[in-house]
């Protein structure tokens, strides 16, 4: 039976990114707190802030942000349990705890939060089998294992959890194709592979992966358009470029991807979402180099 490859068709001419306009777009986020979209994204605000600030940092524009407002907001989101929530008066979660710690690390401002309470919150999320629940409600997923390990690594407190059990749980999520699912028996997925590879790398257990087999599965995510999908038979999406490339970089197999084809797809995907008015020569040249 023939295997189909779902893909997209790129236009012949793709404009280039105007970094200044893109930076201004990101900086403007949250300036009007009465906007409908602002209220509708409250449940994911902490992670949204992290992604926006990371993009600005990569463009050398982090100093243009309102650092004091960002730090004050994060401090207000730390719960009595020690965990950090997506926004004020929301439940704390490992996802948003990691996002907050990453933001504070960028600003070198970990003193804004109670680090010991965060460490205790993360420690309490570890289950008997080594897995981690994302919050008090008990959902288990390797994403949360990565969030826990990455958070503690940034805080230099990895000794607070049972690393060996955490590693063993992740290894149980490995599939025959070399990939990883969200839990044992789940389908391999590029985002979850990044989480597992990242955890094993941080904890010094990367040697337990068959890098060639997993690297081959990851590089097969590249379609003729140059874009990457997260699983077989899915359309390409630029978010999967991050998960796939990050995992391949950790594995030392980044050169297995067609770089120029991916760049072309990424620019198309970007302007498809944000419009051609945010395009310039400088970013493309920087990426190509």
PDB file of C-alpha atoms in Angstrom:
ATOM      1  CA  UNK A   1       0.000   0.000   0.000  1.00  0.00           C
ATOM      2  CA  UNK A   2       1.392   3.410  -1.001  1.00  0.00           C
ATOM      3  CA  UNK A   3       2.166   5.907   1.758  1.00  0.00           C
ATOM      4  CA  UNK A   4       0.844   9.406   1.130  1.00  0.00           C
ATOM      5  CA  UNK A   5       2.726  12.557   2.109  1.00  0.00           C
ATOM      6  CA  UNK A   6       0.477  15.402   3.153  1.00  0.00           C
ATOM      7  CA  UNK A   7       2.131  18.709   2.302  1.00  0.00           C
ATOM      8  CA  UNK A   8       1.485  22.294   1.285  1.00  0.00           C
ATOM      9  CA  UNK A   9       2.310  24.217  -1.873  1.00  0.00           C
ATOM     10  CA  UNK A  10       4.518  27.280  -1.441  1.00  0.00           C
ATOM     11  CA  UNK A  11       4.086  30.457  -3.514  1.00  0.00           C
ATOM     12  CA  UNK A  12       6.866  31.309  -5.961  1.00  0.00           C
ATOM     13  CA  UNK A  13       7.751  34.625  -4.278  1.00  0.00           C
ATOM     14  CA  UNK A  14       8.143  34.917  -0.507  1.00  0.00           C
ATOM     15  CA  UNK A  15       8.903  38.345   1.051  1.00  0.00           C
ATOM     16  CA  UNK A  16      11.484  38.836   3.776  1.00  0.00           C
ATOM     17  CA  UNK A  17      11.134  39.613   7.456  1.00  0.00           C
ATOM     18  CA  UNK A  18      11.176  43.192   8.778  1.00  0.00           C
ATOM     19  CA  UNK A  19      12.609  42.621  12.238  1.00  0.00           C
ATOM     20  CA  UNK A  20      11.801  46.058  13.619  1.00  0.00           C
ATOM     21  CA  UNK A  21       8.126  45.699  12.777  1.00  0.00           C
ATOM     22  CA  UNK A  22       8.017  42.194  14.176  1.00  0.00           C
ATOM     23  CA  UNK A  23       9.663  43.347  17.407  1.00  0.00           C
ATOM     24  CA  UNK A  24       7.186  46.215  17.723  1.00  0.00           C
ATOM     25  CA  UNK A  25       4.330  43.757  17.213  1.00  0.00           C
ATOM     26  CA  UNK A  26       5.576  41.588  20.095  1.00  0.00           C
ATOM     27  CA  UNK A  27       6.287  44.549  22.377  1.00  0.00           C
ATOM     28  CA  UNK A  28       2.773  45.886  21.800  1.00  0.00           C
ATOM     29  CA  UNK A  29       1.217  42.708  23.201  1.00  0.00           C
ATOM     30  CA  UNK A  30      -0.596  43.437  26.448  1.00  0.00           C
ATOM     31  CA  UNK A  31      -0.457  47.224  26.166  1.00  0.00           C
ATOM     32  CA  UNK A  32      -4.242  47.290  25.793  1.00  0.00           C
ATOM     33  CA  UNK A  33      -5.546  45.025  28.531  1.00  0.00           C
ATOM     34  CA  UNK A  34      -9.154  45.726  27.539  1.00  0.00           C
ATOM     35  CA  UNK A  35      -8.785  43.891  24.234  1.00  0.00           C
ATOM     36  CA  UNK A  36     -10.889  40.758  23.786  1.00  0.00           C
ATOM     37  CA  UNK A  37      -7.890  38.690  22.659  1.00  0.00           C
ATOM     38  CA  UNK A  38      -5.955  39.710  25.765  1.00  0.00           C
ATOM     39  CA  UNK A  39      -8.617  38.342  28.095  1.00  0.00           C
ATOM     40  CA  UNK A  40      -9.060  35.214  25.982  1.00  0.00           C
ATOM     41  CA  UNK A  41      -5.389  34.256  26.338  1.00  0.00           C
ATOM     42  CA  UNK A  42      -5.243  34.669  30.110  1.00  0.00           C
ATOM     43  CA  UNK A  43      -5.115  30.892  30.668  1.00  0.00           C
ATOM     44  CA  UNK A  44      -1.757  30.661  28.833  1.00  0.00           C
ATOM     45  CA  UNK A  45      -0.272  34.089  29.503  1.00  0.00           C
ATOM     46  CA  UNK A  46       2.900  33.004  31.301  1.00  0.00           C
ATOM     47  CA  UNK A  47       3.981  30.720  28.463  1.00  0.00           C
ATOM     48  CA  UNK A  48       2.929  33.306  25.877  1.00  0.00           C
ATOM     49  CA  UNK A  49       5.133  35.849  27.628  1.00  0.00           C
ATOM     50  CA  UNK A  50       8.044  33.419  27.579  1.00  0.00           C
ATOM     51  CA  UNK A  51       7.774  32.779  23.833  1.00  0.00           C
ATOM     52  CA  UNK A  52       7.384  36.476  23.034  1.00  0.00           C
ATOM     53  CA  UNK A  53      10.280  37.527  25.251  1.00  0.00           C
ATOM     54  CA  UNK A  54      12.478  34.753  23.846  1.00  0.00           C
ATOM     55  CA  UNK A  55      11.828  36.000  20.315  1.00  0.00           C
ATOM     56  CA  UNK A  56      12.684  39.554  21.385  1.00  0.00           C
ATOM     57  CA  UNK A  57      15.846  38.330  23.106  1.00  0.00           C
ATOM     58  CA  UNK A  58      16.929  36.515  19.916  1.00  0.00           C
ATOM     59  CA  UNK A  59      16.420  39.761  17.998  1.00  0.00           C
ATOM     60  CA  UNK A  60      18.405  41.746  20.584  1.00  0.00           C
ATOM     61  CA  UNK A  61      15.321  43.694  21.674  1.00  0.00           C
ATOM     62  CA  UNK A  62      14.762  42.411  25.209  1.00  0.00           C
ATOM     63  CA  UNK A  63      15.815  45.729  26.746  1.00  0.00           C
ATOM     64  CA  UNK A  64      12.829  47.394  25.060  1.00  0.00           C
ATOM     65  CA  UNK A  65      10.383  45.443  27.237  1.00  0.00           C
ATOM     66  CA  UNK A  66       8.888  46.642  30.510  1.00  0.00           C
ATOM     67  CA  UNK A  67      11.052  44.494  32.784  1.00  0.00           C
ATOM     68  CA  UNK A  68       9.520  45.779  36.021  1.00  0.00           C
ATOM     69  CA  UNK A  69       5.975  44.964  34.876  1.00  0.00           C
ATOM     70  CA  UNK A  70       7.010  41.474  33.778  1.00  0.00           C
ATOM     71  CA  UNK A  71       8.756  40.698  37.072  1.00  0.00           C
ATOM     72  CA  UNK A  72       5.894  42.061  39.151  1.00  0.00           C
ATOM     73  CA  UNK A  73       3.416  39.905  37.228  1.00  0.00           C
ATOM     74  CA  UNK A  74       5.475  36.750  37.766  1.00  0.00           C
ATOM     75  CA  UNK A  75       5.787  37.447  41.475  1.00  0.00           C
ATOM     76  CA  UNK A  76       1.997  37.794  41.714  1.00  0.00           C
ATOM     77  CA  UNK A  77       1.521  34.428  39.996  1.00  0.00           C
ATOM     78  CA  UNK A  78       3.433  32.330  42.538  1.00  0.00           C
ATOM     79  CA  UNK A  79       0.937  30.313  44.535  1.00  0.00           C
ATOM     80  CA  UNK A  80       1.164  29.480  48.248  1.00  0.00           C
ATOM     81  CA  UNK A  81       2.048  25.934  47.165  1.00  0.00           C
ATOM     82  CA  UNK A  82       5.172  27.322  45.489  1.00  0.00           C
ATOM     83  CA  UNK A  83       4.031  26.641  41.918  1.00  0.00           C
ATOM     84  CA  UNK A  84       3.447  29.391  39.390  1.00  0.00           C
ATOM     85  CA  UNK A  85       0.252  29.833  37.398  1.00  0.00           C
ATOM     86  CA  UNK A  86      -0.474  31.123  33.902  1.00  0.00           C
ATOM     87  CA  UNK A  87      -2.012  34.253  35.349  1.00  0.00           C
ATOM     88  CA  UNK A  88      -3.179  35.603  38.689  1.00  0.00           C
ATOM     89  CA  UNK A  89      -5.900  33.566  40.425  1.00  0.00           C
ATOM     90  CA  UNK A  90      -5.278  30.548  38.178  1.00  0.00           C
ATOM     91  CA  UNK A  91      -4.093  27.146  39.406  1.00  0.00           C
ATOM     92  CA  UNK A  92      -0.302  26.641  39.403  1.00  0.00           C
ATOM     93  CA  UNK A  93       1.167  24.161  36.914  1.00  0.00           C
ATOM     94  CA  UNK A  94       4.614  22.839  36.000  1.00  0.00           C
ATOM     95  CA  UNK A  95       4.264  24.256  32.463  1.00  0.00           C
ATOM     96  CA  UNK A  96       3.893  27.818  33.704  1.00  0.00           C
ATOM     97  CA  UNK A  97       6.384  27.307  36.504  1.00  0.00           C
ATOM     98  CA  UNK A  98       9.067  26.485  33.917  1.00  0.00           C
ATOM     99  CA  UNK A  99       8.043  29.420  31.696  1.00  0.00           C
ATOM    100  CA  UNK A 100       8.327  31.799  34.653  1.00  0.00           C
ATOM    101  CA  UNK A 101      11.719  30.456  35.736  1.00  0.00           C
ATOM    102  CA  UNK A 102      12.997  30.752  32.155  1.00  0.00           C
ATOM    103  CA  UNK A 103      11.838  34.377  31.956  1.00  0.00           C
ATOM    104  CA  UNK A 104      13.443  35.202  35.301  1.00  0.00           C
ATOM    105  CA  UNK A 105      16.664  33.534  34.154  1.00  0.00           C
ATOM    106  CA  UNK A 106      16.721  35.744  31.051  1.00  0.00           C
ATOM    107  CA  UNK A 107      16.386  38.806  33.264  1.00  0.00           C
ATOM    108  CA  UNK A 108      18.718  37.379  35.947  1.00  0.00           C
ATOM    109  CA  UNK A 109      15.962  38.009  38.497  1.00  0.00           C
ATOM    110  CA  UNK A 110      15.277  34.739  40.314  1.00  0.00           C
ATOM    111  CA  UNK A 111      15.031  36.703  43.556  1.00  0.00           C
ATOM    112  CA  UNK A 112      11.511  37.735  42.496  1.00  0.00           C
ATOM    113  CA  UNK A 113      10.177  34.322  43.545  1.00  0.00           C
ATOM    114  CA  UNK A 114      10.605  31.943  46.472  1.00  0.00           C
ATOM    115  CA  UNK A 115      12.960  29.366  44.973  1.00  0.00           C
ATOM    116  CA  UNK A 116      12.702  26.892  47.857  1.00  0.00           C
ATOM    117  CA  UNK A 117       8.925  26.812  47.486  1.00  0.00           C
ATOM    118  CA  UNK A 118       9.222  26.131  43.760  1.00  0.00           C
ATOM    119  CA  UNK A 119      11.649  23.290  44.383  1.00  0.00           C
ATOM    120  CA  UNK A 120       9.244  21.757  46.886  1.00  0.00           C
ATOM    121  CA  UNK A 121       6.316  22.179  44.481  1.00  0.00           C
ATOM    122  CA  UNK A 122       8.198  20.362  41.721  1.00  0.00           C
ATOM    123  CA  UNK A 123       9.345  17.622  44.092  1.00  0.00           C
ATOM    124  CA  UNK A 124       5.766  16.979  45.197  1.00  0.00           C
ATOM    125  CA  UNK A 125       4.652  16.466  41.589  1.00  0.00           C
ATOM    126  CA  UNK A 126       6.854  13.357  41.162  1.00  0.00           C
ATOM    127  CA  UNK A 127       4.916  10.087  41.287  1.00  0.00           C
ATOM    128  CA  UNK A 128       6.007   6.712  42.620  1.00  0.00           C
ATOM    129  CA  UNK A 129       6.936   5.455  39.122  1.00  0.00           C
ATOM    130  CA  UNK A 130       9.171   8.473  38.484  1.00  0.00           C
ATOM    131  CA  UNK A 131       6.672  10.339  36.279  1.00  0.00           C
ATOM    132  CA  UNK A 132       5.396  13.833  37.019  1.00  0.00           C
ATOM    133  CA  UNK A 133       1.876  15.170  37.305  1.00  0.00           C
ATOM    134  CA  UNK A 134       1.510  18.657  35.876  1.00  0.00           C
ATOM    135  CA  UNK A 135      -0.495  19.944  38.830  1.00  0.00           C
ATOM    136  CA  UNK A 136      -2.496  18.826  41.838  1.00  0.00           C
ATOM    137  CA  UNK A 137      -5.140  17.253  39.584  1.00  0.00           C
ATOM    138  CA  UNK A 138      -2.808  14.441  38.559  1.00  0.00           C
ATOM    139  CA  UNK A 139      -2.436  14.390  34.746  1.00  0.00           C
ATOM    140  CA  UNK A 140       0.814  12.575  33.861  1.00  0.00           C
ATOM    141  CA  UNK A 141       2.750  13.342  30.677  1.00  0.00           C
ATOM    142  CA  UNK A 142       6.440  13.382  29.699  1.00  0.00           C
ATOM    143  CA  UNK A 143       6.038  17.112  28.998  1.00  0.00           C
ATOM    144  CA  UNK A 144       5.693  17.572  32.725  1.00  0.00           C
ATOM    145  CA  UNK A 145       8.741  15.394  33.374  1.00  0.00           C
ATOM    146  CA  UNK A 146      10.759  17.724  31.160  1.00  0.00           C
ATOM    147  CA  UNK A 147       9.282  20.829  32.805  1.00  0.00           C
ATOM    148  CA  UNK A 148      10.205  19.506  36.240  1.00  0.00           C
ATOM    149  CA  UNK A 149      13.787  18.617  35.298  1.00  0.00           C
ATOM    150  CA  UNK A 150      14.376  21.799  33.286  1.00  0.00           C
ATOM    151  CA  UNK A 151      13.039  23.967  36.117  1.00  0.00           C
ATOM    152  CA  UNK A 152      15.220  22.340  38.742  1.00  0.00           C
ATOM    153  CA  UNK A 153      18.240  22.421  36.431  1.00  0.00           C
ATOM    154  CA  UNK A 154      17.869  26.194  35.979  1.00  0.00           C
ATOM    155  CA  UNK A 155      17.636  26.518  39.760  1.00  0.00           C
ATOM    156  CA  UNK A 156      20.626  24.165  40.325  1.00  0.00           C
ATOM    157  CA  UNK A 157      18.420  21.876  42.429  1.00  0.00           C
ATOM    158  CA  UNK A 158      18.209  18.627  40.450  1.00  0.00           C
ATOM    159  CA  UNK A 159      19.115  16.755  43.621  1.00  0.00           C
ATOM    160  CA  UNK A 160      15.603  17.398  44.953  1.00  0.00           C
ATOM    161  CA  UNK A 161      14.012  14.630  42.854  1.00  0.00           C
ATOM    162  CA  UNK A 162      14.664  10.973  42.066  1.00  0.00           C
ATOM    163  CA  UNK A 163      16.515  11.331  38.771  1.00  0.00           C
ATOM    164  CA  UNK A 164      16.896   7.604  38.125  1.00  0.00           C
ATOM    165  CA  UNK A 165      13.159   6.999  38.438  1.00  0.00           C
ATOM    166  CA  UNK A 166      12.428  10.000  36.209  1.00  0.00           C
ATOM    167  CA  UNK A 167      14.761   8.591  33.556  1.00  0.00           C
ATOM    168  CA  UNK A 168      13.292   5.093  33.789  1.00  0.00           C
ATOM    169  CA  UNK A 169       9.772   6.425  33.234  1.00  0.00           C
ATOM    170  CA  UNK A 170      10.884   8.302  30.114  1.00  0.00           C
ATOM    171  CA  UNK A 171      12.578   5.188  28.749  1.00  0.00           C
ATOM    172  CA  UNK A 172       9.288   3.296  29.160  1.00  0.00           C
ATOM    173  CA  UNK A 173       7.759   5.828  26.763  1.00  0.00           C
ATOM    174  CA  UNK A 174      10.216   4.908  23.981  1.00  0.00           C
ATOM    175  CA  UNK A 175       8.680   3.199  20.954  1.00  0.00           C
ATOM    176  CA  UNK A 176       9.975   0.695  18.362  1.00  0.00           C
ATOM    177  CA  UNK A 177      10.686   3.553  15.925  1.00  0.00           C
ATOM    178  CA  UNK A 178      13.051   5.214  18.405  1.00  0.00           C
ATOM    179  CA  UNK A 179      10.575   7.989  19.190  1.00  0.00           C
ATOM    180  CA  UNK A 180       8.704   8.786  22.379  1.00  0.00           C
ATOM    181  CA  UNK A 181       5.054   9.231  23.292  1.00  0.00           C
ATOM    182  CA  UNK A 182       3.348  11.109  26.109  1.00  0.00           C
ATOM    183  CA  UNK A 183       3.235   7.977  28.262  1.00  0.00           C
ATOM    184  CA  UNK A 184       4.046   4.276  27.816  1.00  0.00           C
ATOM    185  CA  UNK A 185       2.321   2.902  24.709  1.00  0.00           C
ATOM    186  CA  UNK A 186       1.502   6.321  23.215  1.00  0.00           C
ATOM    187  CA  UNK A 187       2.306   7.320  19.613  1.00  0.00           C
ATOM    188  CA  UNK A 188       5.660   8.942  18.847  1.00  0.00           C
ATOM    189  CA  UNK A 189       5.374  12.718  18.496  1.00  0.00           C
ATOM    190  CA  UNK A 190       8.071  15.311  17.734  1.00  0.00           C
ATOM    191  CA  UNK A 191       7.139  17.603  20.623  1.00  0.00           C
ATOM    192  CA  UNK A 192       7.230  14.767  23.123  1.00  0.00           C
ATOM    193  CA  UNK A 193      10.486  13.480  21.633  1.00  0.00           C
ATOM    194  CA  UNK A 194      12.062  16.882  22.337  1.00  0.00           C
ATOM    195  CA  UNK A 195      10.873  16.687  25.948  1.00  0.00           C
ATOM    196  CA  UNK A 196      12.306  13.202  26.448  1.00  0.00           C
ATOM    197  CA  UNK A 197      15.577  13.902  24.657  1.00  0.00           C
ATOM    198  CA  UNK A 198      15.909  17.143  26.607  1.00  0.00           C
ATOM    199  CA  UNK A 199      15.343  15.408  29.933  1.00  0.00           C
ATOM    200  CA  UNK A 200      17.849  12.661  29.144  1.00  0.00           C
ATOM    201  CA  UNK A 201      20.398  15.245  28.026  1.00  0.00           C
ATOM    202  CA  UNK A 202      19.996  17.420  31.132  1.00  0.00           C
ATOM    203  CA  UNK A 203      20.317  14.407  33.441  1.00  0.00           C
ATOM    204  CA  UNK A 204      23.312  12.917  31.617  1.00  0.00           C
ATOM    205  CA  UNK A 205      21.493   9.881  30.174  1.00  0.00           C
ATOM    206  CA  UNK A 206      21.543  10.712  26.462  1.00  0.00           C
ATOM    207  CA  UNK A 207      23.641   7.612  25.790  1.00  0.00           C
ATOM    208  CA  UNK A 208      20.538   5.493  26.427  1.00  0.00           C
ATOM    209  CA  UNK A 209      19.031   6.682  23.107  1.00  0.00           C
ATOM    210  CA  UNK A 210      19.668   5.099  19.698  1.00  0.00           C
ATOM    211  CA  UNK A 211      20.583   8.459  18.135  1.00  0.00           C
ATOM    212  CA  UNK A 212      20.690   7.171  14.553  1.00  0.00           C
ATOM    213  CA  UNK A 213      17.292   5.480  14.690  1.00  0.00           C
ATOM    214  CA  UNK A 214      15.628   8.443  16.382  1.00  0.00           C
ATOM    215  CA  UNK A 215      17.469  10.917  14.167  1.00  0.00           C
ATOM    216  CA  UNK A 216      16.185   9.110  11.077  1.00  0.00           C
ATOM    217  CA  UNK A 217      12.586   9.274  12.348  1.00  0.00           C
ATOM    218  CA  UNK A 218      13.004  12.997  12.994  1.00  0.00           C
ATOM    219  CA  UNK A 219      14.576  13.843   9.643  1.00  0.00           C
ATOM    220  CA  UNK A 220      11.765  11.958   7.896  1.00  0.00           C
ATOM    221  CA  UNK A 221       9.425  14.625   9.229  1.00  0.00           C
ATOM    222  CA  UNK A 222      10.692  16.936   6.472  1.00  0.00           C
ATOM    223  CA  UNK A 223       8.296  17.083   3.513  1.00  0.00           C
ATOM    224  CA  UNK A 224       8.993  18.168  -0.102  1.00  0.00           C
ATOM    225  CA  UNK A 225       7.933  21.747   0.778  1.00  0.00           C
ATOM    226  CA  UNK A 226      10.807  21.839   3.268  1.00  0.00           C
ATOM    227  CA  UNK A 227       8.480  22.060   6.258  1.00  0.00           C
ATOM    228  CA  UNK A 228       8.445  19.608   9.157  1.00  0.00           C
ATOM    229  CA  UNK A 229       5.487  17.783  10.623  1.00  0.00           C
ATOM    230  CA  UNK A 230       5.155  16.316  14.095  1.00  0.00           C
ATOM    231  CA  UNK A 231       3.985  12.857  13.084  1.00  0.00           C
ATOM    232  CA  UNK A 232       3.688  10.871   9.839  1.00  0.00           C
ATOM    233  CA  UNK A 233       0.846  11.926   7.525  1.00  0.00           C
ATOM    234  CA  UNK A 234       0.388  15.365   9.112  1.00  0.00           C
ATOM    235  CA  UNK A 235       0.757  18.769   7.463  1.00  0.00           C
ATOM    236  CA  UNK A 236       3.987  20.710   8.142  1.00  0.00           C
ATOM    237  CA  UNK A 237       3.875  23.438  10.762  1.00  0.00           C
ATOM    238  CA  UNK A 238       6.651  25.817  11.797  1.00  0.00           C
ATOM    239  CA  UNK A 239       6.159  24.947  15.487  1.00  0.00           C
ATOM    240  CA  UNK A 240       7.390  21.441  14.695  1.00  0.00           C
ATOM    241  CA  UNK A 241      10.517  22.946  13.206  1.00  0.00           C
ATOM    242  CA  UNK A 242      11.416  23.900  16.765  1.00  0.00           C
ATOM    243  CA  UNK A 243      10.727  20.485  18.301  1.00  0.00           C
ATOM    244  CA  UNK A 244      12.423  18.510  15.524  1.00  0.00           C
ATOM    245  CA  UNK A 245      15.460  20.777  15.130  1.00  0.00           C
ATOM    246  CA  UNK A 246      15.993  21.047  18.893  1.00  0.00           C
ATOM    247  CA  UNK A 247      15.949  17.274  19.276  1.00  0.00           C
ATOM    248  CA  UNK A 248      18.255  16.774  16.281  1.00  0.00           C
ATOM    249  CA  UNK A 249      20.655  19.393  17.666  1.00  0.00           C
ATOM    250  CA  UNK A 250      20.854  17.590  21.007  1.00  0.00           C
ATOM    251  CA  UNK A 251      21.442  14.313  19.149  1.00  0.00           C
ATOM    252  CA  UNK A 252      24.125  15.873  16.919  1.00  0.00           C
ATOM    253  CA  UNK A 253      22.112  15.123  13.756  1.00  0.00           C
ATOM    254  CA  UNK A 254      21.019  18.628  12.714  1.00  0.00           C
ATOM    255  CA  UNK A 255      22.865  18.300   9.405  1.00  0.00           C
ATOM    256  CA  UNK A 256      20.387  15.590   8.370  1.00  0.00           C
ATOM    257  CA  UNK A 257      17.821  18.324   7.578  1.00  0.00           C
ATOM    258  CA  UNK A 258      17.692  20.347   4.322  1.00  0.00           C
ATOM    259  CA  UNK A 259      18.333  23.767   5.873  1.00  0.00           C
ATOM    260  CA  UNK A 260      17.543  25.957   2.864  1.00  0.00           C
ATOM    261  CA  UNK A 261      14.254  24.185   2.149  1.00  0.00           C
ATOM    262  CA  UNK A 262      13.201  24.573   5.780  1.00  0.00           C
ATOM    263  CA  UNK A 263      14.062  28.293   5.821  1.00  0.00           C
ATOM    264  CA  UNK A 264      11.922  28.871   2.741  1.00  0.00           C
ATOM    265  CA  UNK A 265       8.963  27.073   4.328  1.00  0.00           C
ATOM    266  CA  UNK A 266       9.427  28.888   7.637  1.00  0.00           C
ATOM    267  CA  UNK A 267       9.293  32.304   5.986  1.00  0.00           C
ATOM    268  CA  UNK A 268       6.149  31.317   4.121  1.00  0.00           C
ATOM    269  CA  UNK A 269       4.514  30.050   7.315  1.00  0.00           C
ATOM    270  CA  UNK A 270       5.486  33.206   9.179  1.00  0.00           C
ATOM    271  CA  UNK A 271       4.022  35.629   6.674  1.00  0.00           C
ATOM    272  CA  UNK A 272       0.956  33.425   6.288  1.00  0.00           C
ATOM    273  CA  UNK A 273       0.205  34.119   9.961  1.00  0.00           C
ATOM    274  CA  UNK A 274       1.544  37.672  10.376  1.00  0.00           C
ATOM    275  CA  UNK A 275       1.335  39.201   6.894  1.00  0.00           C
ATOM    276  CA  UNK A 276       3.947  40.377   4.410  1.00  0.00           C
ATOM    277  CA  UNK A 277       4.313  43.802   6.059  1.00  0.00           C
ATOM    278  CA  UNK A 278       6.644  42.358   8.721  1.00  0.00           C
ATOM    279  CA  UNK A 279       9.253  41.192   6.215  1.00  0.00           C
ATOM    280  CA  UNK A 280      13.288  42.219   5.800  1.00  0.00           C
ATOM    281  CA  UNK A 281      16.497  41.158   4.342  1.00  0.00           C
ATOM    282  CA  UNK A 282      18.512  41.120   7.566  1.00  0.00           C
ATOM    283  CA  UNK A 283      16.836  38.255   9.396  1.00  0.00           C
ATOM    284  CA  UNK A 284      16.899  35.942   6.386  1.00  0.00           C
ATOM    285  CA  UNK A 285      20.602  36.693   5.900  1.00  0.00           C
ATOM    286  CA  UNK A 286      21.262  36.083   9.591  1.00  0.00           C
ATOM    287  CA  UNK A 287      19.499  32.732   9.504  1.00  0.00           C
ATOM    288  CA  UNK A 288      21.140  31.632   6.271  1.00  0.00           C
ATOM    289  CA  UNK A 289      24.554  32.313   7.800  1.00  0.00           C
TER     290      UNK A 289
END
